[in-house]
Coordinates of C-alpha atoms and ligand atoms in Angstrom, one line a residue:
M107 CA 146.5 -89.6 77.8
N108 CA 143.3 -91.3 76.8
A109 CA 140.5 -89.3 75.1
T110 CA 137.7 -89.5 72.6
A111 CA 138.3 -87.3 69.6
P112 CA 137.3 -86.8 66.0
V113 CA 140.0 -88.0 63.6
R114 CA 140.2 -87.5 59.8
S115 CA 142.2 -89.2 57.2
W116 CA 144.2 -87.1 54.7
G117 CA 141.4 -87.4 52.1
L118 CA 138.1 -88.5 53.5
P119 CA 135.7 -85.9 54.8
G120 CA 135.0 -87.2 58.3
P121 CA 135.9 -86.5 61.0
F122 CA 135.2 -89.9 62.6
P123 CA 135.0 -90.4 66.4
H124 CA 137.7 -92.5 68.0
R125 CA 138.9 -93.4 71.4
L126 CA 142.5 -92.2 71.4
L127 CA 145.4 -93.8 73.3
Q128 CA 148.4 -91.5 73.3
P129 CA 151.2 -93.2 75.3
A130 CA 154.0 -90.8 76.2
S131 CA 156.7 -93.5 76.0
L132 CA 157.0 -97.2 75.1
D133 CA 156.8 -98.1 78.8
E134 CA 153.3 -96.6 78.9
V135 CA 152.0 -98.6 76.0
R136 CA 149.0 -100.8 77.2
L137 CA 147.2 -102.5 74.3
P138 CA 143.5 -102.4 74.9
V139 CA 141.8 -105.7 75.8
D140 CA 138.2 -104.3 75.9
D141 CA 138.1 -102.8 72.4
S142 CA 139.6 -103.3 68.9
W143 CA 142.5 -101.0 68.3
L144 CA 144.7 -99.8 65.4
P145 CA 148.2 -98.2 65.3
H146 CA 148.0 -94.6 64.0
G147 CA 151.0 -92.5 62.8
L148 CA 150.6 -89.0 61.4
G149 CA 147.4 -89.9 59.5
R150 CA 148.8 -89.2 56.1
S151 CA 147.0 -92.1 54.5
Y152 CA 144.3 -90.8 52.2
G153 CA 141.6 -93.4 52.8
D154 CA 140.6 -95.6 55.7
V155 CA 143.7 -97.8 56.4
A156 CA 144.6 -95.6 59.5
L157 CA 141.0 -95.3 60.8
N158 CA 139.0 -97.5 63.2
P159 CA 135.8 -95.4 63.7
G160 CA 134.0 -95.9 67.0
H161 CA 137.0 -97.8 68.4
T162 CA 140.5 -97.2 69.5
L163 CA 143.5 -95.7 67.8
L164 CA 146.9 -96.2 69.4
C165 CA 148.7 -93.0 68.4
T166 CA 152.5 -93.2 68.1
R167 CA 153.0 -89.5 68.0
W168 CA 155.1 -89.5 71.3
L169 CA 156.9 -92.8 70.6
D170 CA 159.5 -90.8 68.6
R171 CA 162.9 -91.3 70.3
Y172 CA 166.2 -92.2 68.7
V173 CA 167.8 -95.3 70.1
S174 CA 171.1 -95.4 68.3
F175 CA 172.9 -94.3 65.1
D176 CA 176.0 -95.9 63.7
A177 CA 177.7 -93.1 61.7
A178 CA 180.1 -95.7 60.1
T179 CA 177.3 -97.8 58.5
G180 CA 174.2 -95.6 58.5
L181 CA 172.3 -98.1 60.7
L182 CA 169.6 -96.1 62.6
E183 CA 167.5 -97.5 65.4
C184 CA 164.5 -95.5 66.5
E185 CA 161.0 -95.7 67.9
A186 CA 158.3 -96.2 65.2
G187 CA 156.6 -92.9 65.8
L188 CA 159.6 -90.9 64.6
P189 CA 158.7 -88.9 61.6
L190 CA 160.9 -89.1 58.5
E191 CA 161.1 -85.3 58.6
R192 CA 163.1 -85.5 61.9
I193 CA 165.4 -88.1 60.4
V194 CA 166.1 -85.9 57.4
D195 CA 166.5 -82.7 59.5
D196 CA 168.9 -84.4 61.9
L197 CA 170.9 -86.8 59.7
L198 CA 171.0 -85.2 56.3
P199 CA 173.5 -82.6 57.6
R200 CA 175.7 -85.6 58.7
G201 CA 175.5 -87.0 55.1
W202 CA 172.8 -89.7 55.6
F203 CA 169.4 -90.0 53.9
P204 CA 166.6 -92.6 53.9
A205 CA 167.0 -95.0 51.0
V206 CA 163.4 -94.5 50.0
V207 CA 161.3 -91.4 50.6
P208 CA 157.6 -90.8 49.8
G209 CA 156.2 -87.5 48.5
T210 CA 155.8 -86.1 52.0
L211 CA 158.1 -86.3 55.0
Q212 CA 155.1 -86.1 57.4
V213 CA 155.2 -89.8 57.8
T214 CA 156.3 -92.0 60.7
V215 CA 158.7 -94.9 60.4
G216 CA 155.9 -97.2 61.5
G217 CA 153.5 -95.8 58.9
A218 CA 156.2 -96.1 56.2
I219 CA 156.7 -99.8 57.1
A220 CA 153.0 -100.6 57.4
N221 CA 152.3 -99.3 53.9
D222 CA 155.7 -100.3 52.6
V223 CA 155.9 -96.9 50.9
H224 CA 157.7 -96.2 47.7
G225 CA 159.5 -93.2 46.3
K226 CA 160.7 -92.1 42.9
N227 CA 163.6 -94.7 42.9
H228 CA 161.7 -98.0 43.1
H229 CA 163.5 -99.3 39.9
A230 CA 166.9 -98.7 41.7
M231 CA 166.2 -99.2 45.4
G232 CA 162.8 -101.0 45.9
S233 CA 160.5 -99.8 48.6
F234 CA 160.9 -98.7 52.2
G235 CA 160.7 -102.3 53.6
D236 CA 163.8 -103.3 51.6
H237 CA 165.8 -101.1 53.9
V238 CA 164.4 -102.2 57.2
A239 CA 166.9 -104.4 59.0
R240 CA 164.8 -105.4 62.0
F241 CA 161.8 -104.2 64.1
T242 CA 160.0 -105.2 67.3
L243 CA 156.3 -106.0 67.1
Q244 CA 154.0 -105.8 70.2
R245 CA 150.8 -107.8 70.0
S246 CA 147.5 -107.9 71.9
D247 CA 148.4 -111.2 73.5
G248 CA 151.3 -109.5 75.4
S249 CA 154.0 -111.1 73.1
V250 CA 156.8 -108.9 71.7
L251 CA 158.4 -110.4 68.6
A252 CA 161.8 -109.4 67.2
C253 CA 161.4 -109.5 63.4
S254 CA 164.0 -109.5 60.6
P255 CA 164.7 -111.7 57.6
T256 CA 166.1 -114.3 60.0
E257 CA 164.1 -113.8 63.2
N258 CA 160.4 -114.6 62.9
P259 CA 160.5 -114.1 59.1
P260 CA 156.8 -114.7 58.4
W261 CA 155.9 -111.8 60.8
F262 CA 158.5 -109.6 59.2
A263 CA 157.0 -110.3 55.7
A264 CA 153.4 -109.9 57.0
T265 CA 154.1 -106.6 58.9
I266 CA 155.9 -104.8 55.9
G267 CA 152.9 -103.5 54.0
G268 CA 150.7 -105.2 56.6
L269 CA 148.5 -102.1 57.1
G270 CA 149.0 -102.1 60.9
L271 CA 147.0 -105.3 61.2
T272 CA 149.7 -107.5 62.7
G273 CA 150.3 -105.4 65.8
L274 CA 152.3 -102.3 66.9
V275 CA 155.8 -101.8 65.5
T276 CA 157.5 -100.2 68.5
R277 CA 161.1 -99.9 67.3
A278 CA 162.8 -100.3 64.0
Q279 CA 166.3 -100.4 62.5
L280 CA 166.7 -98.7 59.1
R281 CA 169.6 -98.7 56.8
L282 CA 170.2 -95.1 55.6
R283 CA 172.3 -94.4 52.6
P284 CA 175.2 -91.9 52.4
V285 CA 174.7 -88.7 50.3
A286 CA 177.2 -86.1 49.3
S287 CA 174.9 -83.1 50.0
G288 CA 171.4 -81.9 50.2
W289 CA 171.3 -81.2 46.4
M290 CA 169.9 -83.1 43.5
R291 CA 170.9 -82.8 39.8
V292 CA 167.6 -82.9 38.0
A293 CA 167.1 -83.5 34.3
V294 CA 163.8 -81.8 33.3
Q295 CA 162.1 -82.5 30.0
R296 CA 158.6 -81.7 28.8
F297 CA 156.8 -84.3 26.7
R298 CA 153.6 -84.6 24.8
G299 CA 151.8 -88.0 24.4
L300 CA 152.1 -91.4 26.1
D301 CA 154.7 -92.7 23.6
A302 CA 157.0 -89.9 24.4
F303 CA 156.5 -90.7 28.1
F304 CA 157.5 -94.3 27.7
A305 CA 160.6 -93.4 25.6
L306 CA 161.8 -90.8 28.1
N307 CA 161.0 -92.9 31.1
A308 CA 163.1 -95.8 29.8
Q309 CA 166.1 -93.5 29.2
A310 CA 165.6 -91.8 32.6
E311 CA 165.5 -95.1 34.5
A312 CA 168.6 -96.4 32.7
K313 CA 170.6 -93.2 33.6
H314 CA 169.2 -91.9 36.9
E315 CA 168.3 -93.2 40.4
Y316 CA 165.1 -91.2 40.6
A317 CA 162.5 -90.8 37.8
V318 CA 158.9 -89.5 37.9
A319 CA 156.6 -87.7 35.5
W320 CA 154.0 -85.0 36.4
I321 CA 151.2 -85.2 33.9
D322 CA 148.3 -83.1 32.7
C323 CA 145.8 -85.8 31.5
L324 CA 143.4 -83.4 29.8
S325 CA 145.7 -81.9 27.2
G326 CA 148.0 -82.6 24.3
A327 CA 148.4 -85.7 22.1
D328 CA 146.6 -88.8 23.7
G329 CA 145.1 -86.2 26.0
L330 CA 148.4 -86.1 27.8
R331 CA 151.3 -83.8 28.3
G332 CA 153.8 -83.8 31.1
V333 CA 157.2 -83.0 32.6
M334 CA 159.8 -85.8 33.3
L335 CA 161.9 -85.1 36.3
A336 CA 164.9 -87.5 36.6
G337 CA 167.3 -87.0 39.5
D338 CA 170.4 -88.0 41.3
H339 CA 172.1 -86.9 44.5
A340 CA 174.8 -84.4 43.6
E341 CA 177.5 -82.1 44.7
P342 CA 176.4 -78.5 45.4
A343 CA 177.2 -75.7 43.0
P344 CA 180.4 -73.8 43.9
G345 CA 179.7 -71.4 46.8
A346 CA 176.3 -73.0 47.7
P347 CA 175.8 -74.4 51.2
R348 CA 176.3 -78.2 51.2
F349 CA 173.1 -78.7 53.1
P350 CA 170.4 -76.1 52.2
P351 CA 168.0 -75.5 55.1
R352 CA 164.5 -76.8 55.0
P353 CA 162.2 -74.0 53.5
R354 CA 159.7 -72.3 55.7
R355 CA 156.2 -73.7 55.5
A356 CA 153.0 -71.7 54.7
S357 CA 149.6 -73.2 55.5
V358 CA 146.0 -73.3 54.3
P359 CA 144.5 -71.7 57.5
F360 CA 140.9 -73.1 57.2
T361 CA 138.7 -75.3 55.1
P362 CA 136.8 -73.2 52.5
P363 CA 133.0 -74.0 52.4
M364 CA 133.5 -75.6 48.9
S365 CA 136.3 -77.1 46.9
L366 CA 138.7 -74.7 45.3
V367 CA 139.6 -77.4 42.9
T368 CA 137.3 -76.7 39.9
P369 CA 137.7 -77.5 36.2
W370 CA 138.8 -73.9 35.7
S371 CA 141.4 -73.8 38.5
L372 CA 142.7 -77.2 37.3
R373 CA 143.2 -76.1 33.8
A374 CA 144.9 -72.8 34.9
F375 CA 147.2 -74.6 37.3
N376 CA 148.2 -77.4 34.9
S377 CA 148.8 -75.0 32.1
A378 CA 151.0 -72.8 34.3
Y379 CA 152.9 -75.8 35.7
F380 CA 153.6 -77.1 32.2
H381 CA 154.7 -73.8 30.7
R382 CA 156.8 -72.8 33.7
A383 CA 158.9 -76.0 33.2
P384 CA 161.8 -75.6 30.7
E385 CA 161.5 -77.6 27.5
R386 CA 164.7 -79.4 28.4
A387 CA 167.2 -78.4 31.1
E388 CA 169.5 -79.7 33.8
L389 CA 169.1 -78.0 37.2
L390 CA 170.5 -78.3 40.7
Q391 CA 167.7 -78.4 43.3
P392 CA 167.6 -78.7 47.1
V393 CA 166.2 -82.1 48.1
W394 CA 163.3 -80.2 49.6
D395 CA 162.2 -78.9 46.2
Y396 CA 162.7 -82.2 44.3
F397 CA 161.1 -84.6 46.7
W398 CA 158.6 -82.7 48.9
P399 CA 157.2 -79.6 47.1
L400 CA 153.8 -80.3 48.7
D401 CA 155.3 -80.1 52.2
R402 CA 155.7 -76.4 51.7
L403 CA 152.0 -75.9 52.1
A404 CA 150.7 -77.5 55.4
D405 CA 147.1 -78.7 55.3
W406 CA 146.9 -78.3 51.5
N407 CA 144.2 -81.0 51.5
R408 CA 141.8 -78.3 52.9
I409 CA 141.6 -76.7 49.4
Y410 CA 139.3 -79.6 48.5
G411 CA 136.6 -78.2 50.9
P412 CA 134.6 -80.1 53.5
R413 CA 133.9 -83.1 51.2
G414 CA 137.6 -83.9 50.9
L415 CA 139.4 -85.6 48.1
L416 CA 139.7 -89.1 46.6
Q417 CA 143.1 -90.3 45.5
F418 CA 143.3 -93.0 42.8
Q419 CA 146.6 -94.8 42.6
C420 CA 147.0 -98.0 40.7
V421 CA 149.8 -100.2 39.4
L422 CA 149.3 -102.0 36.1
P423 CA 151.6 -105.0 35.3
P424 CA 154.0 -104.5 32.3
A425 CA 152.0 -106.7 29.9
G426 CA 148.8 -104.7 30.4
A427 CA 150.3 -101.3 31.2
E428 CA 150.2 -99.5 28.0
A429 CA 146.7 -100.5 26.9
G430 CA 145.5 -100.1 30.5
V431 CA 146.8 -96.6 31.0
R432 CA 145.4 -95.5 27.6
E433 CA 142.0 -96.8 28.7
L434 CA 142.3 -95.0 32.1
L435 CA 143.2 -91.8 30.3
R436 CA 140.3 -92.2 27.9
L437 CA 137.8 -92.6 30.8
L438 CA 139.3 -89.6 32.5
R439 CA 139.0 -87.5 29.4
A440 CA 135.4 -88.7 28.7
A441 CA 134.5 -87.6 32.2
G442 CA 136.4 -84.3 31.9
A443 CA 138.2 -85.3 35.1
G444 CA 141.6 -83.6 35.5
S445 CA 143.8 -83.8 38.5
F446 CA 146.2 -81.3 40.1
L447 CA 148.7 -83.8 41.3
A448 CA 148.8 -86.5 38.6
V449 CA 151.9 -88.6 38.6
L450 CA 153.1 -91.4 36.2
K451 CA 156.0 -93.6 36.9
T452 CA 157.2 -97.2 36.7
F453 CA 158.1 -99.6 39.4
G454 CA 161.1 -102.0 38.8
A455 CA 160.8 -105.8 38.7
R456 CA 162.0 -106.3 42.3
P457 CA 160.2 -108.9 44.4
A458 CA 158.4 -107.2 47.3
R459 CA 159.3 -108.1 50.9
G460 CA 155.8 -107.8 52.2
L461 CA 153.0 -110.2 51.7
L462 CA 150.7 -107.3 50.9
S463 CA 153.1 -104.8 49.4
F464 CA 151.6 -102.6 46.7
A465 CA 154.7 -101.7 44.7
R466 CA 155.4 -104.3 42.1
A467 CA 156.7 -104.4 38.5
G468 CA 154.6 -102.1 36.2
L469 CA 153.3 -98.6 35.6
T470 CA 151.8 -96.6 38.4
L471 CA 149.3 -93.7 37.9
A472 CA 148.3 -91.4 40.9
L473 CA 145.5 -88.8 40.6
D474 CA 143.6 -86.6 43.1
F475 CA 140.0 -85.6 42.7
P476 CA 137.3 -83.8 44.7
D477 CA 135.2 -86.4 46.5
T478 CA 131.8 -86.1 44.7
P479 CA 129.2 -88.7 43.7
R480 CA 130.2 -88.2 40.1
M481 CA 133.8 -89.0 40.8
R482 CA 132.8 -92.1 42.9
S483 CA 131.0 -93.4 39.8
L484 CA 134.0 -92.7 37.6
F485 CA 136.1 -94.6 40.2
A486 CA 134.0 -97.7 39.7
Q487 CA 134.9 -97.5 36.0
L488 CA 138.6 -96.9 36.7
D489 CA 138.5 -99.9 39.1
A490 CA 137.1 -102.2 36.4
C491 CA 139.8 -101.1 34.0
V492 CA 142.5 -101.8 36.7
A493 CA 141.0 -105.2 37.3
A494 CA 140.9 -106.0 33.5
A495 CA 144.6 -105.1 33.3
G496 CA 145.5 -107.4 36.3
G497 CA 146.5 -104.4 38.4
A498 CA 146.1 -103.2 42.0
L499 CA 145.0 -100.2 43.9
Y500 CA 147.3 -98.8 46.7
P501 CA 145.6 -99.3 50.1
A502 CA 147.3 -96.2 51.5
K503 CA 145.4 -94.1 49.0
D504 CA 142.2 -96.0 48.6
A505 CA 138.8 -95.1 49.9
A506 CA 136.5 -96.4 47.2
G507 CA 138.1 -99.6 45.7
S508 CA 136.0 -102.8 45.7
P509 CA 136.8 -105.9 47.8
A510 CA 136.8 -108.0 44.7
L511 CA 139.6 -106.0 43.1
F512 CA 141.6 -106.1 46.4
R513 CA 141.3 -109.8 46.7
S514 CA 142.5 -110.5 43.2
A515 CA 145.3 -107.9 43.4
Y516 CA 146.5 -109.2 46.8
P517 CA 146.3 -113.0 46.5
R518 CA 148.3 -113.5 49.7
W519 CA 145.5 -111.9 51.8
G520 CA 144.4 -115.4 52.9
E521 CA 147.9 -116.4 54.0
F522 CA 148.2 -113.0 55.7
Q523 CA 145.3 -113.8 58.1
R524 CA 147.6 -116.2 60.1
Y525 CA 149.7 -113.2 61.2
R526 CA 146.9 -110.8 62.0
D527 CA 146.6 -109.6 65.6
P528 CA 143.1 -110.6 66.6
G529 CA 142.8 -107.4 68.7
V530 CA 143.5 -105.1 65.8
A531 CA 140.9 -103.8 63.3
S532 CA 140.6 -101.0 60.7
A533 CA 137.9 -99.5 58.6
F534 CA 139.9 -100.6 55.5
A535 CA 140.0 -104.3 56.7
R536 CA 136.2 -104.2 57.5
R537 CA 135.5 -102.7 54.0
M538 CA 137.6 -105.4 52.3
E539 CA 135.9 -108.2 54.3
A540 CA 132.4 -106.8 53.7
A541 CA 131.8 -108.9 50.6
Ligands
LIG1368 C1 151.3 -85.5 50.2 C2 151.4 -87.0 50.3 C3 152.3 -87.6 49.5 C4 152.5 -89.0 49.6 N1 153.4 -89.6 48.8 C5 153.5 -90.9 48.8 C6 154.5 -91.6 48.0 O1 155.2 -91.0 47.2 N2 154.6 -92.9 48.1 C7 153.9 -93.7 49.0 O2 154.1 -94.9 49.1 N3 153.0 -93.1 49.8 C8 152.8 -91.7 49.8 N4 151.9 -91.1 50.6 C9 151.2 -92.0 51.6 C10 151.9 -92.1 52.9 O3 153.3 -92.2 52.7 C11 151.4 -93.3 53.6 O4 150.1 -93.3 53.8 C12 152.1 -93.5 55.0 O5 151.9 -94.8 55.4 C13 151.6 -92.5 56.0 O6 152.3 -92.6 57.2 P1 151.7 -92.2 58.6 O7 152.8 -92.2 59.7 O8 150.9 -90.9 58.4 O9 150.7 -93.4 59.0 P2 149.1 -93.4 59.1 O10 148.5 -92.9 57.9 O11 148.7 -92.9 60.4 O12 148.9 -95.0 59.1 C14 149.2 -95.8 57.9 C15 149.1 -97.3 58.2 O13 150.2 -97.6 59.1 C16 149.8 -98.3 60.3 N5 150.8 -97.9 61.3 C17 151.2 -96.6 61.7 N6 152.1 -96.7 62.6 C18 152.3 -98.0 62.9 C19 153.1 -98.7 63.8 N7 153.9 -98.1 64.7 N8 153.0 -100.1 63.8 C20 152.2 -100.8 63.0 N9 151.5 -100.1 62.1 C21 151.5 -98.8 62.0 C22 148.4 -97.8 60.5 O14 147.6 -98.7 61.2 C23 147.9 -97.7 59.0 O15 147.5 -98.9 58.6 C24 151.7 -89.8 50.5 C25 150.8 -89.1 51.4 C26 150.7 -87.7 51.3 C27 149.7 -87.0 52.2

């Protein structure tokens, strides 16, 4: 079905008018010749990488069929609009799990490839693209390319993390990993101060597959306190079901007229979260609780009101990480800017497969803020700090970063141009080329 409709991103206020193409099957896919177009998955990117206002979005929502699954090796072939949630629902009970999962399952395979998404196990497993064996890419000129490390390798490298700009991924083969159950053994430990984070994180990465810290950046020593959550797939407790069912989902039914995220609600939430966590404990948790607590509340982004939210996620290279993050935290404290969903973790020193992949060795900090003029000016300061440390912003989350920072952080952007589909465009690409 073709239609014109307003489309939002996960963070930006919008909505923005788009012409929508919604093919019901791969046979129905006709790439537009009269307008620029962009693949669009479930729209879970916060900024403008999945938007093409005034032009066409090719929605992959109905391109969501399984093609094959080899239960001996875990090799899954599917259409690129298949959400990770369906893969986990269908294949976790058979003992298989995606090798890398982001903080929401409401993400399509195509979207996960195009942003080369990362999880809490980058130090052990790399990013999503590391587990993609092959995909097919349909381009505006009518060509269909099979891409893998050995077939059309430059298009493979350009499309992983390629922000949808190389064409439409139609089908993909993913290597899933076996798991014993739907449970995680989680080592929980509270900490105060950045030095404590670095010490705990080093231990957690040496011992555990997954490691992430939730932080409250307006409190404690260094203005920081947090909870380290290090995890591994585990056997269930005696008597517990091997595969606990996905919990029911509540939802935020409407967008309130103003943001419910205020300095007061932030302090109350962060304090409650910190004090609810045990000082130190080992727990068994269903995968749902460890990986995707936010998925329990559909449309949670509505609590930020009609103006939406800005997400800031950067990575700072190891050499500049400690000084850089101290400066970022200082700027946040000076502005009195806290975040509900602040996360600190490290990426391992694994070479990325994608020309434009975000995840690279270093320390990554992710924060959410209400989108206000004051926060936008704070973002300019955070940007400058990331640039000085030689870091990068994550395009999947970015709505306010500067083209200059993007170009310095993604030096292969020039080489990437050779593989772009000339029919494809996005608001993000226009913004980065505006300089
Ligand atoms: C609550 C929440 C938590 C998150 N946690 C994480 C996290 O831990 N780690 C992380 O890395 N990300 C995280 N994200 C971001 C999210 O994983 C990415 O933005 C992801 O790419 C969204 O997938 P999507 O299917 O919604 O794609 P969209 O947002 O619709 O599109 C994303 C990009 O993919 C392109 N694209 C989509 N489908 C195709 C296709 N078939 N072929 C070619 N290109 C395509 C689009 O053009 C666009 O450039 C999170 C997002 C949310 C809302």
